């Protein structure tokens, strides 16, 4: 059974702190990794889609890296702001149809002003 | 920016009743999906749909579930005879292309409560 793991489960930081969290995923039959940002009472919003080993993507203060050989991805947030508070979902896409999207449980980030 | 819309936002039904959850995907998207999240658990894939037919479904998507695209805009999920364990948040999503390079665009979800 394919399993995508995220750690930590939750994280509390102060405004201005930089932070990062991890997504671990099986390497075999791997096609892509998606990161989504999910605010309470809203729908998940796509941050990054990464496919190649060594990929690095950046969107403002948020960036992500991908290591497909060892099966992990890091998401970094530089200078956290209260509006960054959300659950960050890591989703692995595996061979076959789109149906093989495997969701992590998410990392819930709370940024205190 | 175009978005996926879902109705209703909350549906309460009695065990054994049929429910239909509705979704309007983004208009130029070709791939449609239903996911669900039981409280406290991971988001789980239910079904994907392309070219007016199911392209993939999970073990959860048994004979009690069906999907339909009755017109050019709606994409529905029907549960024929609901069970208590069907209580969950149901998310519809669409994507422009299939596969690894195309992110999903999610709706806000329908919270289904089966009593």
PDB file of N, CA, C and O in Angstrom, chain A residues 37-78:
ATOM      1  N   UNK A  37      -1.922  24.033  -0.216  1.00  0.00           N
ATOM      2  CA  UNK A  37      -2.125  24.817   0.993  1.00  0.00           C
ATOM      3  C   UNK A  37      -3.622  24.823   1.266  1.00  0.00           C
ATOM      4  O   UNK A  37      -4.425  25.162   0.396  1.00  0.00           O
ATOM      5  N   UNK A  38      -3.998  24.443   2.503  1.00  0.00           N
ATOM      6  CA  UNK A  38      -5.411  24.259   2.791  1.00  0.00           C
ATOM      7  C   UNK A  38      -5.769  25.064   4.027  1.00  0.00           C
ATOM      8  O   UNK A  38      -5.461  24.678   5.145  1.00  0.00           O
ATOM      9  N   UNK A  39      -6.444  26.177   3.791  1.00  0.00           N
ATOM     10  CA  UNK A  39      -6.902  27.003   4.908  1.00  0.00           C
ATOM     11  C   UNK A  39      -8.239  26.484   5.405  1.00  0.00           C
ATOM     12  O   UNK A  39      -9.053  25.975   4.602  1.00  0.00           O
ATOM     13  N   UNK A  40      -8.489  26.671   6.666  1.00  0.00           N
ATOM     14  CA  UNK A  40      -9.743  26.219   7.272  1.00  0.00           C
ATOM     15  C   UNK A  40     -10.928  26.825   6.528  1.00  0.00           C
ATOM     16  O   UNK A  40     -10.925  28.006   6.185  1.00  0.00           O
ATOM     17  N   UNK A  41     -11.927  26.006   6.271  1.00  0.00           N
ATOM     18  CA  UNK A  41     -13.173  26.419   5.605  1.00  0.00           C
ATOM     19  C   UNK A  41     -12.981  26.815   4.141  1.00  0.00           C
ATOM     20  O   UNK A  41     -13.887  27.379   3.523  1.00  0.00           O
ATOM     21  N   UNK A  42     -11.817  26.525   3.596  1.00  0.00           N
ATOM     22  CA  UNK A  42     -11.597  26.772   2.157  1.00  0.00           C
ATOM     23  C   UNK A  42     -11.187  25.465   1.488  1.00  0.00           C
ATOM     24  O   UNK A  42     -11.042  24.435   2.140  1.00  0.00           O
ATOM     25  N   UNK A  43     -10.990  25.522   0.188  1.00  0.00           N
ATOM     26  CA  UNK A  43     -10.542  24.320  -0.516  1.00  0.00           C
ATOM     27  C   UNK A  43      -9.022  24.331  -0.654  1.00  0.00           C
ATOM     28  O   UNK A  43      -8.405  25.393  -0.636  1.00  0.00           O
ATOM     29  N   UNK A  44      -8.417  23.159  -0.768  1.00  0.00           N
ATOM     30  CA  UNK A  44      -6.965  23.106  -0.978  1.00  0.00           C
ATOM     31  C   UNK A  44      -6.574  23.875  -2.236  1.00  0.00           C
ATOM     32  O   UNK A  44      -7.253  23.796  -3.262  1.00  0.00           O
ATOM     33  N   UNK A  45      -5.459  24.590  -2.136  1.00  0.00           N
ATOM     34  CA  UNK A  45      -4.993  25.409  -3.243  1.00  0.00           C
ATOM     35  C   UNK A  45      -3.604  24.928  -3.650  1.00  0.00           C
ATOM     36  O   UNK A  45      -2.729  24.754  -2.801  1.00  0.00           O
ATOM     37  N   UNK A  46      -3.421  24.681  -4.932  1.00  0.00           N
ATOM     38  CA  UNK A  46      -2.148  24.137  -5.398  1.00  0.00           C
ATOM     39  C   UNK A  46      -1.009  25.134  -5.205  1.00  0.00           C
ATOM     40  O   UNK A  46      -1.144  26.317  -5.530  1.00  0.00           O
ATOM     41  N   UNK A  47       0.090  24.663  -4.627  1.00  0.00           N
ATOM     42  CA  UNK A  47       1.304  25.477  -4.485  1.00  0.00           C
ATOM     43  C   UNK A  47       2.317  25.088  -5.555  1.00  0.00           C
ATOM     44  O   UNK A  47       2.780  25.925  -6.320  1.00  0.00           O
ATOM     45  N   UNK A  48       2.684  23.814  -5.564  1.00  0.00           N
ATOM     46  CA  UNK A  48       3.720  23.358  -6.481  1.00  0.00           C
ATOM     47  C   UNK A  48       3.382  21.971  -7.019  1.00  0.00           C
ATOM     48  O   UNK A  48       2.772  21.171  -6.332  1.00  0.00           O
ATOM     49  N   UNK A  49       3.829  21.729  -8.247  1.00  0.00           N
ATOM     50  CA  UNK A  49       3.851  20.385  -8.803  1.00  0.00           C
ATOM     51  C   UNK A  49       5.289  20.137  -9.239  1.00  0.00           C
ATOM     52  O   UNK A  49       5.839  20.910 -10.018  1.00  0.00           O
ATOM     53  N   UNK A  50       5.889  19.090  -8.712  1.00  0.00           N
ATOM     54  CA  UNK A  50       7.297  18.806  -9.015  1.00  0.00           C
ATOM     55  C   UNK A  50       7.432  17.388  -9.510  1.00  0.00           C
ATOM     56  O   UNK A  50       6.767  16.481  -8.998  1.00  0.00           O
ATOM     57  N   UNK A  51       8.301  17.191 -10.484  1.00  0.00           N
ATOM     58  CA  UNK A  51       8.430  15.866 -11.075  1.00  0.00           C
ATOM     59  C   UNK A  51       9.864  15.333 -11.088  1.00  0.00           C
ATOM     60  O   UNK A  51      10.076  14.129 -10.972  1.00  0.00           O
ATOM     61  N   UNK A  52      10.824  16.221 -11.248  1.00  0.00           N
ATOM     62  CA  UNK A  52      12.197  15.755 -11.476  1.00  0.00           C
ATOM     63  C   UNK A  52      13.036  15.787 -10.204  1.00  0.00           C
ATOM     64  O   UNK A  52      12.918  16.713  -9.394  1.00  0.00           O
ATOM     65  N   UNK A  53      13.906  14.818 -10.077  1.00  0.00           N
ATOM     66  CA  UNK A  53      14.825  14.798  -8.948  1.00  0.00           C
ATOM     67  C   UNK A  53      15.645  16.085  -8.935  1.00  0.00           C
ATOM     68  O   UNK A  53      16.175  16.495  -9.967  1.00  0.00           O
ATOM     69  N   UNK A  54      15.701  16.738  -7.795  1.00  0.00           N
ATOM     70  CA  UNK A  54      16.448  17.983  -7.700  1.00  0.00           C
ATOM     71  C   UNK A  54      15.621  19.223  -8.003  1.00  0.00           C
ATOM     72  O   UNK A  54      16.105  20.343  -7.878  1.00  0.00           O
ATOM     73  N   UNK A  55      14.360  19.017  -8.397  1.00  0.00           N
ATOM     74  CA  UNK A  55      13.476  20.166  -8.652  1.00  0.00           C
ATOM     75  C   UNK A  55      13.430  21.076  -7.436  1.00  0.00           C
ATOM     76  O   UNK A  55      13.381  20.616  -6.303  1.00  0.00           O
ATOM     77  N   UNK A  56      13.452  22.367  -7.711  1.00  0.00           N
ATOM     78  CA  UNK A  56      13.216  23.359  -6.663  1.00  0.00           C
ATOM     79  C   UNK A  56      12.220  24.350  -7.224  1.00  0.00           C
ATOM     80  O   UNK A  56      12.379  24.825  -8.352  1.00  0.00           O
ATOM     81  N   UNK A  57      11.194  24.653  -6.421  1.00  0.00           N
ATOM     82  CA  UNK A  57      10.196  25.615  -6.888  1.00  0.00           C
ATOM     83  C   UNK A  57      10.021  26.669  -5.808  1.00  0.00           C
ATOM     84  O   UNK A  57      10.202  26.404  -4.622  1.00  0.00           O
ATOM     85  N   UNK A  58       9.653  27.872  -6.243  1.00  0.00           N
ATOM     86  CA  UNK A  58       9.504  28.968  -5.293  1.00  0.00           C
ATOM     87  C   UNK A  58       8.278  29.790  -5.657  1.00  0.00           C
ATOM     88  O   UNK A  58       8.003  30.049  -6.839  1.00  0.00           O
ATOM     89  N   UNK A  59       7.571  30.221  -4.594  1.00  0.00           N
ATOM     90  CA  UNK A  59       6.402  31.084  -4.788  1.00  0.00           C
ATOM     91  C   UNK A  59       6.403  32.062  -3.639  1.00  0.00           C
ATOM     92  O   UNK A  59       5.973  31.745  -2.536  1.00  0.00           O
ATOM     93  N   UNK A  60       6.953  33.253  -3.898  1.00  0.00           N
ATOM     94  CA  UNK A  60       7.051  34.229  -2.810  1.00  0.00           C
ATOM     95  C   UNK A  60       7.987  33.735  -1.730  1.00  0.00           C
ATOM     96  O   UNK A  60       9.144  33.393  -1.995  1.00  0.00           O
ATOM     97  N   UNK A  61       7.485  33.645  -0.497  1.00  0.00           N
ATOM     98  CA  UNK A  61       8.325  33.213   0.625  1.00  0.00           C
ATOM     99  C   UNK A  61       8.315  31.695   0.804  1.00  0.00           C
ATOM    100  O   UNK A  61       8.980  31.172   1.702  1.00  0.00           O
ATOM    101  N   UNK A  62       7.586  31.000  -0.031  1.00  0.00           N
ATOM    102  CA  UNK A  62       7.465  29.547   0.100  1.00  0.00           C
ATOM    103  C   UNK A  62       8.258  28.885  -1.016  1.00  0.00           C
ATOM    104  O   UNK A  62       8.179  29.302  -2.179  1.00  0.00           O
ATOM    105  N   UNK A  63       9.023  27.863  -0.640  1.00  0.00           N
ATOM    106  CA  UNK A  63       9.771  27.116  -1.645  1.00  0.00           C
ATOM    107  C   UNK A  63       9.721  25.635  -1.295  1.00  0.00           C
ATOM    108  O   UNK A  63       9.386  25.260  -0.159  1.00  0.00           O
ATOM    109  N   UNK A  64      10.038  24.811  -2.278  1.00  0.00           N
ATOM    110  CA  UNK A  64      10.008  23.365  -2.062  1.00  0.00           C
ATOM    111  C   UNK A  64      11.110  22.714  -2.867  1.00  0.00           C
ATOM    112  O   UNK A  64      11.510  23.209  -3.921  1.00  0.00           O
ATOM    113  N   UNK A  65      11.600  21.603  -2.335  1.00  0.00           N
ATOM    114  CA  UNK A  65      12.618  20.816  -3.034  1.00  0.00           C
ATOM    115  C   UNK A  65      12.134  19.381  -3.149  1.00  0.00           C
ATOM    116  O   UNK A  65      11.260  18.939  -2.397  1.00  0.00           O
ATOM    117  N   UNK A  66      12.713  18.668  -4.079  1.00  0.00           N
ATOM    118  CA  UNK A  66      12.291  17.288  -4.326  1.00  0.00           C
ATOM    119  C   UNK A  66      13.496  16.377  -4.503  1.00  0.00           C
ATOM    120  O   UNK A  66      14.402  16.684  -5.291  1.00  0.00           O
ATOM    121  N   UNK A  67      13.482  15.271  -3.776  1.00  0.00           N
ATOM    122  CA  UNK A  67      14.486  14.223  -3.962  1.00  0.00           C
ATOM    123  C   UNK A  67      13.740  12.931  -4.248  1.00  0.00           C
ATOM    124  O   UNK A  67      13.162  12.318  -3.344  1.00  0.00           O
ATOM    125  N   UNK A  68      13.714  12.541  -5.509  1.00  0.00           N
ATOM    126  CA  UNK A  68      12.929  11.360  -5.882  1.00  0.00           C
ATOM    127  C   UNK A  68      13.686  10.064  -5.611  1.00  0.00           C
ATOM    128  O   UNK A  68      13.068   9.010  -5.471  1.00  0.00           O
ATOM    129  N   UNK A  69      14.993  10.138  -5.506  1.00  0.00           N
ATOM    130  CA  UNK A  69      15.776   8.905  -5.282  1.00  0.00           C
ATOM    131  C   UNK A  69      15.580   8.410  -3.857  1.00  0.00           C
ATOM    132  O   UNK A  69      15.442   7.209  -3.623  1.00  0.00           O
ATOM    133  N   UNK A  70      15.566   9.350  -2.932  1.00  0.00           N
ATOM    134  CA  UNK A  70      15.388   8.942  -1.529  1.00  0.00           C
ATOM    135  C   UNK A  70      13.961   9.142  -1.055  1.00  0.00           C
ATOM    136  O   UNK A  70      13.613   8.737   0.049  1.00  0.00           O
ATOM    137  N   UNK A  71      13.149   9.740  -1.878  1.00  0.00           N
ATOM    138  CA  UNK A  71      11.727   9.837  -1.588  1.00  0.00           C
ATOM    139  C   UNK A  71      11.369  10.853  -0.517  1.00  0.00           C
ATOM    140  O   UNK A  71      10.689  10.523   0.462  1.00  0.00           O
ATOM    141  N   UNK A  72      11.827  12.091  -0.701  1.00  0.00           N
ATOM    142  CA  UNK A  72      11.359  13.120   0.225  1.00  0.00           C
ATOM    143  C   UNK A  72      11.298  14.472  -0.472  1.00  0.00           C
ATOM    144  O   UNK A  72      11.950  14.733  -1.483  1.00  0.00           O
ATOM    145  N   UNK A  73      10.484  15.322   0.125  1.00  0.00           N
ATOM    146  CA  UNK A  73      10.349  16.703  -0.329  1.00  0.00           C
ATOM    147  C   UNK A  73      10.276  17.580   0.909  1.00  0.00           C
ATOM    148  O   UNK A  73       9.674  17.198   1.921  1.00  0.00           O
ATOM    149  N   UNK A  74      10.914  18.750   0.833  1.00  0.00           N
ATOM    150  CA  UNK A  74      10.834  19.722   1.912  1.00  0.00           C
ATOM    151  C   UNK A  74      10.063  20.948   1.430  1.00  0.00           C
ATOM    152  O   UNK A  74      10.231  21.391   0.294  1.00  0.00           O
ATOM    153  N   UNK A  75       9.251  21.466   2.310  1.00  0.00           N
ATOM    154  CA  UNK A  75       8.591  22.742   2.053  1.00  0.00           C
ATOM    155  C   UNK A  75       9.155  23.742   3.052  1.00  0.00           C
ATOM    156  O   UNK A  75       9.197  23.466   4.256  1.00  0.00           O
ATOM    157  N   UNK A  76       9.596  24.895   2.552  1.00  0.00           N
ATOM    158  CA  UNK A  76      10.191  25.929   3.407  1.00  0.00           C
ATOM    159  C   UNK A  76       9.326  27.175   3.363  1.00  0.00           C
ATOM    160  O   UNK A  76       8.846  27.567   2.292  1.00  0.00           O
ATOM    161  N   UNK A  77       9.162  27.798   4.513  1.00  0.00           N
ATOM    162  CA  UNK A  77       8.503  29.096   4.550  1.00  0.00           C
ATOM    163  C   UNK A  77       9.453  30.061   5.248  1.00  0.00           C
ATOM    164  O   UNK A  77       9.854  29.845   6.397  1.00  0.00           O
ATOM    165  N   UNK A  78       9.795  31.120   4.542  1.00  0.00           N
ATOM    166  CA  UNK A  78      10.744  32.096   5.075  1.00  0.00           C
ATOM    167  C   UNK A  78       9.968  33.248   5.699  1.00  0.00           C
ATOM    168  O   UNK A  78       9.052  33.789   5.073  1.00  0.00           O
TER     169      UNK A  78
END
